[in-house]
Amino acid sequence: MHHFSQNAINFSLHQDLRLLAFGDQLGNKAGTLNFMARLKYEAEDKELGFFVGGLEFEKALLKQHYSRFGGYGGFTFMDVFNDFNFQITPTIGAGFIQRYQKNLFSWSGSVQFEYLINNSLKLSFINQITERTDLEYMYKDLKYRYSFFIGLEIRLFQLKKG
């Protein structure tokens, strides 16, 4: 049962929960802001779900400012656990980390868990692994960092059918 077909543009804003609640072991205290904004296109529903793609921007107010801008694509599985309001979206992304006056290419992968509050608002959790080429540049040691973001996603508008 479908409430509505997708073919929509959404905007989300998320905050890294660990940095907000606990900080890290690198001198960034609890309350550190690390937000990720996403502009997402959701394609028309298919039987299992729908394709997604978009742009994301992450900014962390670390001692050495960190920002990442990129694109991503994936697929949203609907009706997970026989609950239409629960969706899971694995994505792969590519973009650039800006840090230490450098632009460094980086891959990322994420799994987003979403719960529909109503037709235009979702509670969202993003588990993300990012290739930290900024750390490779600084310390000659490539790292992959895990982040857990919590946020809200809002439907900006639905596109008209062709």
Coordinates of N, CA, C and O in Angstrom, one line a residue:
M1 N 0.8 -1.2 0.0 CA 0.0 0.0 0.0 C 0.9 1.2 0.0 O 1.8 1.4 0.8
H2 N 0.7 2.1 -0.9 CA 1.5 3.3 -1.1 C 0.7 4.6 -0.7 O -0.4 4.8 -1.2
H3 N 1.2 5.4 0.2 CA 0.6 6.6 0.6 C 0.7 7.6 -0.6 O -0.3 8.2 -1.0
F4 N 1.8 7.7 -1.3 CA 2.1 8.6 -2.4 C 3.3 8.1 -3.1 O 4.1 7.4 -2.5
S5 N 3.4 8.4 -4.4 CA 4.6 8.0 -5.1 C 5.7 9.1 -4.8 O 5.3 10.2 -4.4
Q6 N 6.9 8.8 -5.0 CA 8.0 9.7 -4.7 C 8.1 10.9 -5.7 O 7.3 11.8 -5.7
N7 N 9.1 10.8 -6.6 CA 9.4 11.8 -7.6 C 9.4 13.2 -6.9 O 8.7 14.1 -7.2
A8 N 10.3 13.3 -5.8 CA 10.2 14.5 -5.0 C 11.7 14.9 -4.6 O 12.6 14.2 -4.8
I9 N 11.8 16.1 -4.2 CA 13.0 16.7 -3.7 C 12.9 16.9 -2.2 O 11.9 17.5 -1.7
N10 N 13.8 16.4 -1.5 CA 13.8 16.5 0.0 C 15.1 17.2 0.5 O 16.1 17.2 -0.2
F11 N 15.0 17.8 1.7 CA 16.2 18.4 2.3 C 16.3 17.8 3.7 O 15.2 17.7 4.4
S12 N 17.5 17.5 4.1 CA 17.7 17.0 5.5 C 18.8 17.7 6.2 O 19.8 18.1 5.5
L13 N 18.7 17.7 7.5 CA 19.8 18.2 8.3 C 20.1 17.3 9.4 O 19.1 16.9 10.1
H14 N 21.3 16.8 9.6 CA 21.7 15.9 10.6 C 22.9 16.4 11.4 O 23.7 17.2 10.9
Q15 N 23.0 15.9 12.6 CA 24.1 16.2 13.5 C 24.8 14.9 14.0 O 24.1 13.9 14.3
D16 N 26.1 14.9 14.0 CA 26.9 13.7 14.5 C 26.6 13.6 16.0 O 26.9 14.5 16.8
L17 N 26.0 12.5 16.4 CA 25.5 12.3 17.8 C 26.7 12.2 18.7 O 26.7 12.7 19.8
R18 N 27.7 11.4 18.3 CA 28.9 11.2 19.2 C 29.6 12.5 19.5 O 29.9 12.8 20.7
L19 N 29.9 13.3 18.5 CA 30.5 14.6 18.8 C 29.7 15.5 19.6 O 30.2 16.2 20.5
L20 N 28.4 15.5 19.4 CA 27.5 16.4 20.2 C 27.4 15.9 21.6 O 27.5 16.7 22.6
A21 N 27.3 14.6 21.8 CA 27.1 14.1 23.2 C 28.4 13.9 24.0 O 28.4 14.1 25.2
F22 N 29.4 13.4 23.3 CA 30.6 13.0 24.0 C 31.9 13.7 23.6 O 32.9 13.6 24.3
G23 N 31.9 14.3 22.3 CA 33.2 14.8 21.8 C 34.0 13.6 21.3 O 33.5 12.5 21.1
D24 N 35.3 13.8 21.1 CA 36.2 12.7 20.7 C 37.4 12.7 21.5 O 37.6 13.5 22.4
Q25 N 38.4 11.8 21.2 CA 39.6 11.7 21.9 C 40.7 12.7 21.3 O 41.9 12.5 21.6
L26 N 40.3 13.6 20.4 CA 41.2 14.4 19.7 C 41.1 15.9 20.1 O 41.5 16.8 19.4
G27 N 40.6 16.1 21.3 CA 40.5 17.4 21.8 C 39.2 18.2 21.5 O 39.1 19.4 21.7
N28 N 38.3 17.5 20.8 CA 37.0 18.2 20.5 C 36.0 17.8 21.6 O 35.6 16.6 21.7
K29 N 35.5 18.8 22.3 CA 34.6 18.5 23.5 C 33.2 18.2 23.1 O 32.8 18.4 22.0
A30 N 32.5 17.6 24.0 CA 31.0 17.4 23.9 C 30.4 18.7 23.5 O 30.8 19.8 23.9
G31 N 29.4 18.7 22.6 CA 28.8 19.9 22.1 C 29.4 20.3 20.8 O 29.0 21.3 20.2
T32 N 30.4 19.6 20.3 CA 31.1 20.0 19.0 C 30.0 19.8 17.9 O 29.4 18.7 17.8
L33 N 29.8 20.8 17.1 CA 28.9 20.8 16.0 C 29.6 20.1 14.8 O 30.7 20.4 14.4
N34 N 28.9 19.1 14.2 CA 29.3 18.4 13.0 C 28.0 18.1 12.3 O 27.4 17.1 12.6
F35 N 27.6 19.0 11.4 CA 26.3 18.8 10.7 C 26.5 18.3 9.3 O 27.5 18.6 8.7
M36 N 25.5 17.6 8.8 CA 25.5 17.2 7.4 C 24.1 17.6 6.8 O 23.1 17.3 7.4
A37 N 24.1 18.3 5.7 CA 22.9 18.7 5.0 C 22.9 18.0 3.7 O 23.9 17.8 3.0
R38 N 21.7 17.5 3.3 CA 21.6 16.7 2.1 C 20.4 17.2 1.3 O 19.3 17.5 1.9
L39 N 20.6 17.4 0.0 CA 19.5 17.6 -0.9 C 19.3 16.3 -1.7 O 20.3 15.9 -2.3
K40 N 18.1 15.8 -1.7 CA 17.9 14.4 -2.2 C 16.8 14.4 -3.2 O 15.7 14.9 -2.9
Y41 N 17.0 13.7 -4.3 CA 15.9 13.4 -5.3 C 15.5 12.0 -5.0 O 16.3 11.1 -5.0
E42 N 14.2 11.8 -4.9 CA 13.6 10.4 -4.8 C 12.9 10.1 -6.1 O 11.9 10.9 -6.4
A43 N 13.2 9.1 -6.8 CA 12.6 8.7 -8.0 C 11.2 8.0 -7.7 O 10.8 7.9 -6.6
E44 N 10.5 7.7 -8.8 CA 9.2 7.0 -8.7 C 9.4 5.7 -8.0 O 10.4 5.0 -8.1
D45 N 8.3 5.3 -7.2 CA 8.3 4.0 -6.5 C 8.4 2.9 -7.6 O 7.7 2.9 -8.6
K46 N 9.1 1.8 -7.2 CA 9.1 0.6 -7.9 C 8.5 -0.4 -6.8 O 8.1 0.0 -5.8
E47 N 8.5 -1.7 -7.1 CA 7.9 -2.7 -6.2 C 8.6 -2.7 -4.8 O 8.0 -2.7 -3.8
L48 N 10.0 -2.7 -4.8 CA 10.7 -2.7 -3.5 C 11.0 -1.4 -2.9 O 11.4 -1.3 -1.8
G49 N 11.0 -0.3 -3.8 CA 11.4 1.0 -3.3 C 11.7 1.9 -4.4 O 11.0 1.8 -5.5
F50 N 12.7 2.8 -4.3 CA 12.9 3.8 -5.3 C 14.4 4.2 -5.2 O 15.1 4.1 -4.2
F51 N 14.9 4.7 -6.4 CA 16.3 5.2 -6.4 C 16.3 6.6 -5.9 O 15.4 7.3 -6.0
V52 N 17.5 6.9 -5.3 CA 17.7 8.2 -4.7 C 19.1 8.7 -5.2 O 20.0 7.9 -5.5
G53 N 19.2 10.0 -5.3 CA 20.5 10.6 -5.6 C 20.5 12.1 -5.1 O 19.4 12.6 -4.9
G54 N 21.7 12.6 -4.8 CA 21.7 13.9 -4.3 C 23.1 14.5 -4.0 O 24.1 13.9 -4.4
L55 N 23.1 15.6 -3.3 CA 24.3 16.3 -2.9 C 24.3 16.3 -1.4 O 23.2 16.4 -0.8
E56 N 25.5 16.3 -0.9 CA 25.6 16.4 0.6 C 26.8 17.3 0.9 O 27.8 17.4 0.2
F57 N 26.6 18.0 2.0 CA 27.6 18.9 2.5 C 27.7 18.7 4.0 O 26.8 18.7 4.8
E58 N 29.0 18.4 4.5 CA 29.2 18.2 5.9 C 30.2 19.2 6.4 O 31.2 19.5 5.7
K59 N 30.0 19.8 7.6 CA 30.8 20.8 8.1 C 31.0 20.4 9.6 O 30.0 20.3 10.3
A60 N 32.3 20.3 10.0 CA 32.6 20.0 11.4 C 33.4 21.1 12.0 O 34.4 21.5 11.4
L61 N 33.0 21.7 13.1 CA 33.7 22.8 13.8 C 34.7 22.2 14.7 O 34.7 22.4 15.9
L62 N 35.7 21.5 14.1 CA 36.8 20.9 14.8 C 37.9 21.9 15.0 O 37.8 23.0 14.5
K63 N 38.9 21.6 15.8 CA 40.0 22.5 16.0 C 40.6 22.9 14.6 O 40.9 24.1 14.4
Q64 N 40.7 21.9 13.7 CA 41.1 22.2 12.3 C 39.8 22.0 11.6 O 39.3 20.9 11.4
H65 N 39.1 23.1 11.1 CA 37.8 23.0 10.4 C 37.9 21.9 9.3 O 38.9 21.7 8.7
Y66 N 36.8 21.2 9.2 CA 36.6 20.1 8.3 C 35.3 20.3 7.5 O 34.3 20.6 8.1
S67 N 35.4 20.2 6.2 CA 34.2 20.2 5.4 C 34.3 19.2 4.3 O 35.4 18.9 3.8
R68 N 33.2 18.7 3.9 CA 33.2 17.7 2.8 C 31.9 18.0 1.9 O 30.8 18.2 2.4
F69 N 32.1 18.0 0.6 CA 31.0 18.2 -0.3 C 31.1 17.1 -1.4 O 32.2 16.8 -1.9
G70 N 29.9 16.5 -1.7 CA 29.9 15.5 -2.6 C 28.6 15.1 -3.1 O 27.6 15.7 -2.7
G71 N 28.5 14.1 -3.9 CA 27.3 13.6 -4.5 C 27.1 12.1 -4.0 O 28.1 11.5 -3.6
Y72 N 25.9 11.6 -4.0 CA 25.7 10.2 -3.6 C 24.5 9.7 -4.4 O 23.7 10.4 -4.9
G73 N 24.4 8.3 -4.4 CA 23.3 7.7 -5.0 C 23.1 6.4 -4.3 O 24.0 5.8 -3.6
G74 N 21.8 5.9 -4.4 CA 21.5 4.6 -3.7 C 20.1 4.2 -4.0 O 19.4 4.7 -5.0
F75 N 19.5 3.4 -3.1 CA 18.2 2.8 -3.3 C 17.5 2.7 -2.0 O 18.1 2.3 -1.0
T76 N 16.3 3.2 -1.9 CA 15.5 3.2 -0.6 C 14.6 2.0 -0.7 O 13.8 1.8 -1.6
F77 N 14.7 1.1 0.3 CA 13.8 0.0 0.4 C 12.7 0.4 1.3 O 12.9 0.9 2.4
M78 N 11.4 0.2 0.8 CA 10.2 0.6 1.5 C 9.6 -0.6 2.2 O 10.0 -1.7 1.9
D79 N 8.7 -0.3 3.1 CA 7.9 -1.4 3.7 C 8.8 -2.4 4.4 O 8.5 -3.6 4.4
V80 N 9.9 -1.9 5.0 CA 10.8 -2.8 5.7 C 10.2 -3.3 7.0 O 9.5 -2.5 7.7
F81 N 10.4 -4.5 7.4 CA 9.7 -5.1 8.6 C 8.2 -5.0 8.5 O 7.5 -4.8 9.5
N82 N 7.6 -5.1 7.3 CA 6.2 -4.9 7.1 C 5.6 -3.6 7.7 O 4.5 -3.6 8.1
D83 N 6.4 -2.6 7.7 CA 6.0 -1.3 8.2 C 6.2 -0.3 7.1 O 7.4 0.1 6.9
F84 N 5.2 0.3 6.5 CA 5.3 1.2 5.4 C 6.1 2.4 5.8 O 6.8 3.1 5.0
N85 N 6.0 2.8 7.1 CA 6.7 4.1 7.6 C 8.1 3.9 7.8 O 8.8 4.9 8.1
F86 N 8.7 2.7 7.7 CA 10.1 2.5 8.0 C 10.8 2.2 6.7 O 10.4 1.3 5.9
Q87 N 11.9 2.9 6.4 CA 12.7 2.8 5.1 C 14.2 2.7 5.4 O 14.6 3.3 6.4
I88 N 14.9 1.9 4.6 CA 16.3 1.8 4.7 C 16.9 2.1 3.4 O 16.5 1.6 2.3
T89 N 18.0 3.0 3.4 CA 18.6 3.5 2.1 C 20.1 3.3 2.2 O 20.8 4.2 2.8
P90 N 20.7 2.3 1.6 CA 22.1 2.3 1.4 C 22.5 3.2 0.3 O 21.9 3.2 -0.8
T91 N 23.7 3.9 0.4 CA 24.2 4.8 -0.6 C 25.7 4.7 -0.7 O 26.3 4.3 0.3
I92 N 26.2 5.1 -1.8 CA 27.6 5.3 -2.0 C 27.9 6.7 -2.5 O 27.0 7.2 -3.3
G93 N 28.9 7.4 -2.0 CA 29.1 8.7 -2.4 C 30.6 9.0 -2.7 O 31.5 8.2 -2.4
A94 N 30.8 10.1 -3.4 CA 32.1 10.6 -3.7 C 32.2 12.1 -3.6 O 31.2 12.7 -4.0
G95 N 33.3 12.6 -3.2 CA 33.3 14.1 -3.1 C 34.7 14.5 -2.6 O 35.7 13.8 -2.8
F96 N 34.8 15.7 -2.1 CA 36.0 16.3 -1.7 C 36.0 16.8 -0.3 O 35.0 17.4 0.2
I97 N 37.1 16.5 0.5 CA 37.3 17.0 1.8 C 38.1 18.2 1.7 O 39.1 18.2 1.0
Q98 N 37.7 19.3 2.4 CA 38.4 20.5 2.4 C 39.0 20.7 3.8 O 38.2 20.8 4.7
R99 N 40.3 20.6 3.9 CA 41.0 20.8 5.2 C 42.4 21.1 4.9 O 43.0 20.6 3.9
Y100 N 43.1 21.8 5.8 CA 44.5 22.2 5.7 C 44.7 22.8 4.3 O 45.7 22.6 3.7
Q101 N 43.8 23.7 3.9 CA 43.9 24.4 2.6 C 44.1 23.4 1.4 O 44.7 23.8 0.4
K102 N 43.6 22.2 1.5 CA 43.6 21.3 0.4 C 42.2 20.8 0.1 O 41.3 20.8 0.9
N103 N 42.0 20.4 -1.2 CA 40.8 19.6 -1.6 C 41.2 18.2 -1.9 O 42.0 18.0 -2.8
L104 N 40.7 17.3 -1.1 CA 41.2 15.9 -1.2 C 40.0 15.0 -1.6 O 39.0 15.0 -0.9
F105 N 40.1 14.2 -2.7 CA 39.1 13.3 -3.1 C 38.8 12.2 -2.0 O 39.7 11.7 -1.4
S106 N 37.5 11.9 -1.9 CA 37.2 10.9 -0.8 C 35.9 10.2 -1.2 O 35.0 10.7 -1.8
W107 N 35.9 8.9 -0.9 CA 34.7 8.0 -1.0 C 33.9 8.0 0.3 O 34.6 8.1 1.4
S108 N 32.6 7.7 0.3 CA 31.9 7.5 1.5 C 30.8 6.4 1.2 O 30.4 6.3 0.0
G109 N 30.4 5.8 2.2 CA 29.2 4.9 2.1 C 28.3 5.1 3.3 O 28.9 5.3 4.4
S110 N 27.0 5.0 3.1 CA 26.2 5.1 4.3 C 24.9 4.3 4.2 O 24.6 3.8 3.1
V111 N 24.3 4.1 5.3 CA 23.0 3.4 5.4 C 22.1 4.4 6.2 O 22.5 4.7 7.4
Q112 N 21.0 4.8 5.6 CA 20.1 5.7 6.3 C 18.9 4.9 6.7 O 18.3 4.2 5.9
F113 N 18.5 5.1 7.9 CA 17.3 4.5 8.5 C 16.3 5.7 8.7 O 16.6 6.7 9.3
E114 N 15.1 5.6 8.1 CA 14.1 6.6 8.2 C 12.8 6.1 8.6 O 12.4 5.0 8.3
Y115 N 12.1 7.0 9.4 CA 10.8 6.7 9.9 C 9.9 7.9 9.5 O 10.2 9.0 9.9
L116 N 8.8 7.6 8.8 CA 7.9 8.6 8.3 C 7.1 9.1 9.5 O 6.3 8.3 10.0
I117 N 7.2 10.4 9.8 CA 6.3 11.0 10.9 C 5.0 11.4 10.2 O 3.9 11.1 10.8
N118 N 5.1 12.0 9.0 CA 3.9 12.2 8.2 C 4.3 12.3 6.8 O 5.5 11.9 6.5
N119 N 3.5 12.7 5.8 CA 3.8 12.6 4.4 C 5.0 13.5 4.0 O 5.5 13.3 2.9
S120 N 5.4 14.5 4.8 CA 6.4 15.4 4.4 C 7.6 15.4 5.4 O 8.5 16.2 5.2
L121 N 7.6 14.6 6.5 CA 8.6 14.7 7.5 C 9.0 13.3 7.9 O 8.2 12.5 8.2
K122 N 10.4 13.1 8.0 CA 10.9 11.8 8.4 C 11.9 12.0 9.5 O 12.7 13.0 9.4
L123 N 11.9 11.2 10.5 CA 13.0 11.1 11.5 C 14.1 10.2 10.8 O 13.8 9.2 10.2
S124 N 15.3 10.6 10.9 CA 16.4 10.0 10.1 C 17.6 9.7 10.9 O 18.1 10.6 11.7
F125 N 18.2 8.6 10.7 CA 19.5 8.2 11.3 C 20.4 7.8 10.1 O 20.0 7.0 9.3
I126 N 21.7 8.3 10.1 CA 22.6 8.0 9.0 C 23.9 7.4 9.7 O 24.5 8.0 10.5
N127 N 24.2 6.2 9.3 CA 25.4 5.5 9.6 C 26.4 5.7 8.4 O 26.0 5.2 7.4
Q128 N 27.5 6.3 8.6 CA 28.4 6.6 7.5 C 29.8 6.3 7.8 O 30.3 6.5 8.9
I129 N 30.4 5.7 6.7 CA 31.9 5.5 6.7 C 32.5 6.4 5.7 O 32.0 6.4 4.5
T130 N 33.5 7.2 6.1 CA 34.1 8.1 5.2 C 35.6 7.8 5.1 O 36.3 7.6 6.1
E131 N 36.1 7.8 3.8 CA 37.5 7.7 3.6 C 38.2 9.0 3.9 O 37.9 10.0 3.2
R132 N 39.0 9.1 4.9 CA 39.5 10.3 5.4 C 40.9 10.6 4.8 O 41.9 10.4 5.5
T133 N 40.8 11.1 3.6 CA 42.1 11.4 2.9 C 42.8 12.6 3.5 O 44.0 12.8 3.3
D134 N 42.0 13.4 4.3 CA 42.7 14.5 5.0 C 43.6 14.0 6.0 O 44.7 14.6 6.2
L135 N 43.3 12.9 6.7 CA 44.2 12.3 7.7 C 45.4 11.6 7.0 O 46.5 11.6 7.5
E136 N 45.1 11.1 5.8 CA 46.2 10.5 5.0 C 47.2 11.6 4.7 O 48.5 11.4 4.8
Y137 N 46.7 12.7 4.2 CA 47.6 13.9 3.9 C 48.4 14.3 5.1 O 49.6 14.6 4.9
M138 N 47.8 14.4 6.2 CA 48.5 14.9 7.4 C 49.4 13.9 8.0 O 50.5 14.3 8.4
Y139 N 49.0 12.7 8.1 CA 49.7 11.7 8.9 C 50.2 10.5 8.1 O 50.7 9.5 8.7
K140 N 50.1 10.6 6.8 CA 50.5 9.5 5.9 C 49.9 8.1 6.3 O 50.5 7.1 6.2
D141 N 48.7 8.2 6.8 CA 48.0 7.0 7.2 C 46.5 7.1 6.9 O 45.8 7.9 7.5
L142 N 46.0 6.4 5.9 CA 44.6 6.5 5.4 C 43.7 5.9 6.5 O 43.9 4.7 6.9
K143 N 42.7 6.6 6.9 CA 41.7 6.1 7.9 C 40.3 6.1 7.3 O 40.1 6.9 6.4
Y144 N 39.5 5.2 7.8 CA 38.1 5.2 7.5 C 37.4 5.5 8.8 O 37.6 4.8 9.8
R145 N 36.6 6.6 8.8 CA 35.9 7.0 10.0 C 34.4 6.7 10.0 O 33.8 7.0 9.0
Y146 N 33.9 6.2 11.1 CA 32.5 5.9 11.2 C 31.8 7.1 11.9 O 32.4 7.6 12.9
S147 N 30.7 7.5 11.4 CA 29.9 8.6 12.1 C 28.4 8.1 12.2 O 27.9 7.4 11.3
F148 N 27.8 8.6 13.2 CA 26.3 8.3 13.4 C 25.6 9.6 13.5 O 25.9 10.4 14.5
F149 N 24.8 9.9 12.6 CA 24.1 11.2 12.5 C 22.6 11.0 12.8 O 22.0 10.0 12.4
I150 N 22.0 11.9 13.5 CA 20.6 11.9 13.7 C 20.0 13.2 13.2 O 20.6 14.3 13.3
G151 N 18.8 13.2 12.6 CA 18.3 14.4 12.0 C 16.8 14.2 11.5 O 16.2 13.2 11.8
L152 N 16.4 15.3 10.8 CA 15.1 15.3 10.2 C 15.2 15.5 8.7 O 16.1 16.2 8.2
E153 N 14.3 14.9 7.9 CA 14.3 15.1 6.5 C 12.9 15.6 6.2 O 11.9 15.1 6.6
I154 N 12.8 16.7 5.4 CA 11.6 17.3 5.0 C 11.4 17.3 3.5 O 12.4 17.5 2.7
R155 N 10.2 17.0 3.0 CA 9.9 17.0 1.6 C 9.7 18.5 1.2 O 8.8 19.2 1.7
L156 N 10.5 19.0 0.3 CA 10.4 20.4 -0.2 C 9.3 20.5 -1.2 O 8.4 21.4 -1.1
F157 N 9.3 19.6 -2.2 CA 8.2 19.6 -3.2 C 8.2 18.3 -3.9 O 9.2 17.6 -4.0
Q158 N 7.0 18.0 -4.5 CA 6.9 16.8 -5.4 C 6.9 17.3 -6.8 O 6.3 18.4 -7.1
L159 N 7.6 16.6 -7.7 CA 7.6 17.0 -9.1 C 6.4 16.5 -9.8 O 5.9 15.4 -9.5
K160 N 5.9 17.2 -10.8 CA 4.7 16.8 -11.5 C 5.1 15.6 -12.4 O 6.2 15.4 -12.8
K161 N 4.1 14.8 -12.6 CA 4.3 13.6 -13.5 C 4.4 14.1 -14.9 O 3.9 15.1 -15.3
G162 N 5.3 13.3 -15.7 CA 5.6 13.7 -17.0 C 4.3 13.9 -17.9 O 4.1 14.8 -18.6

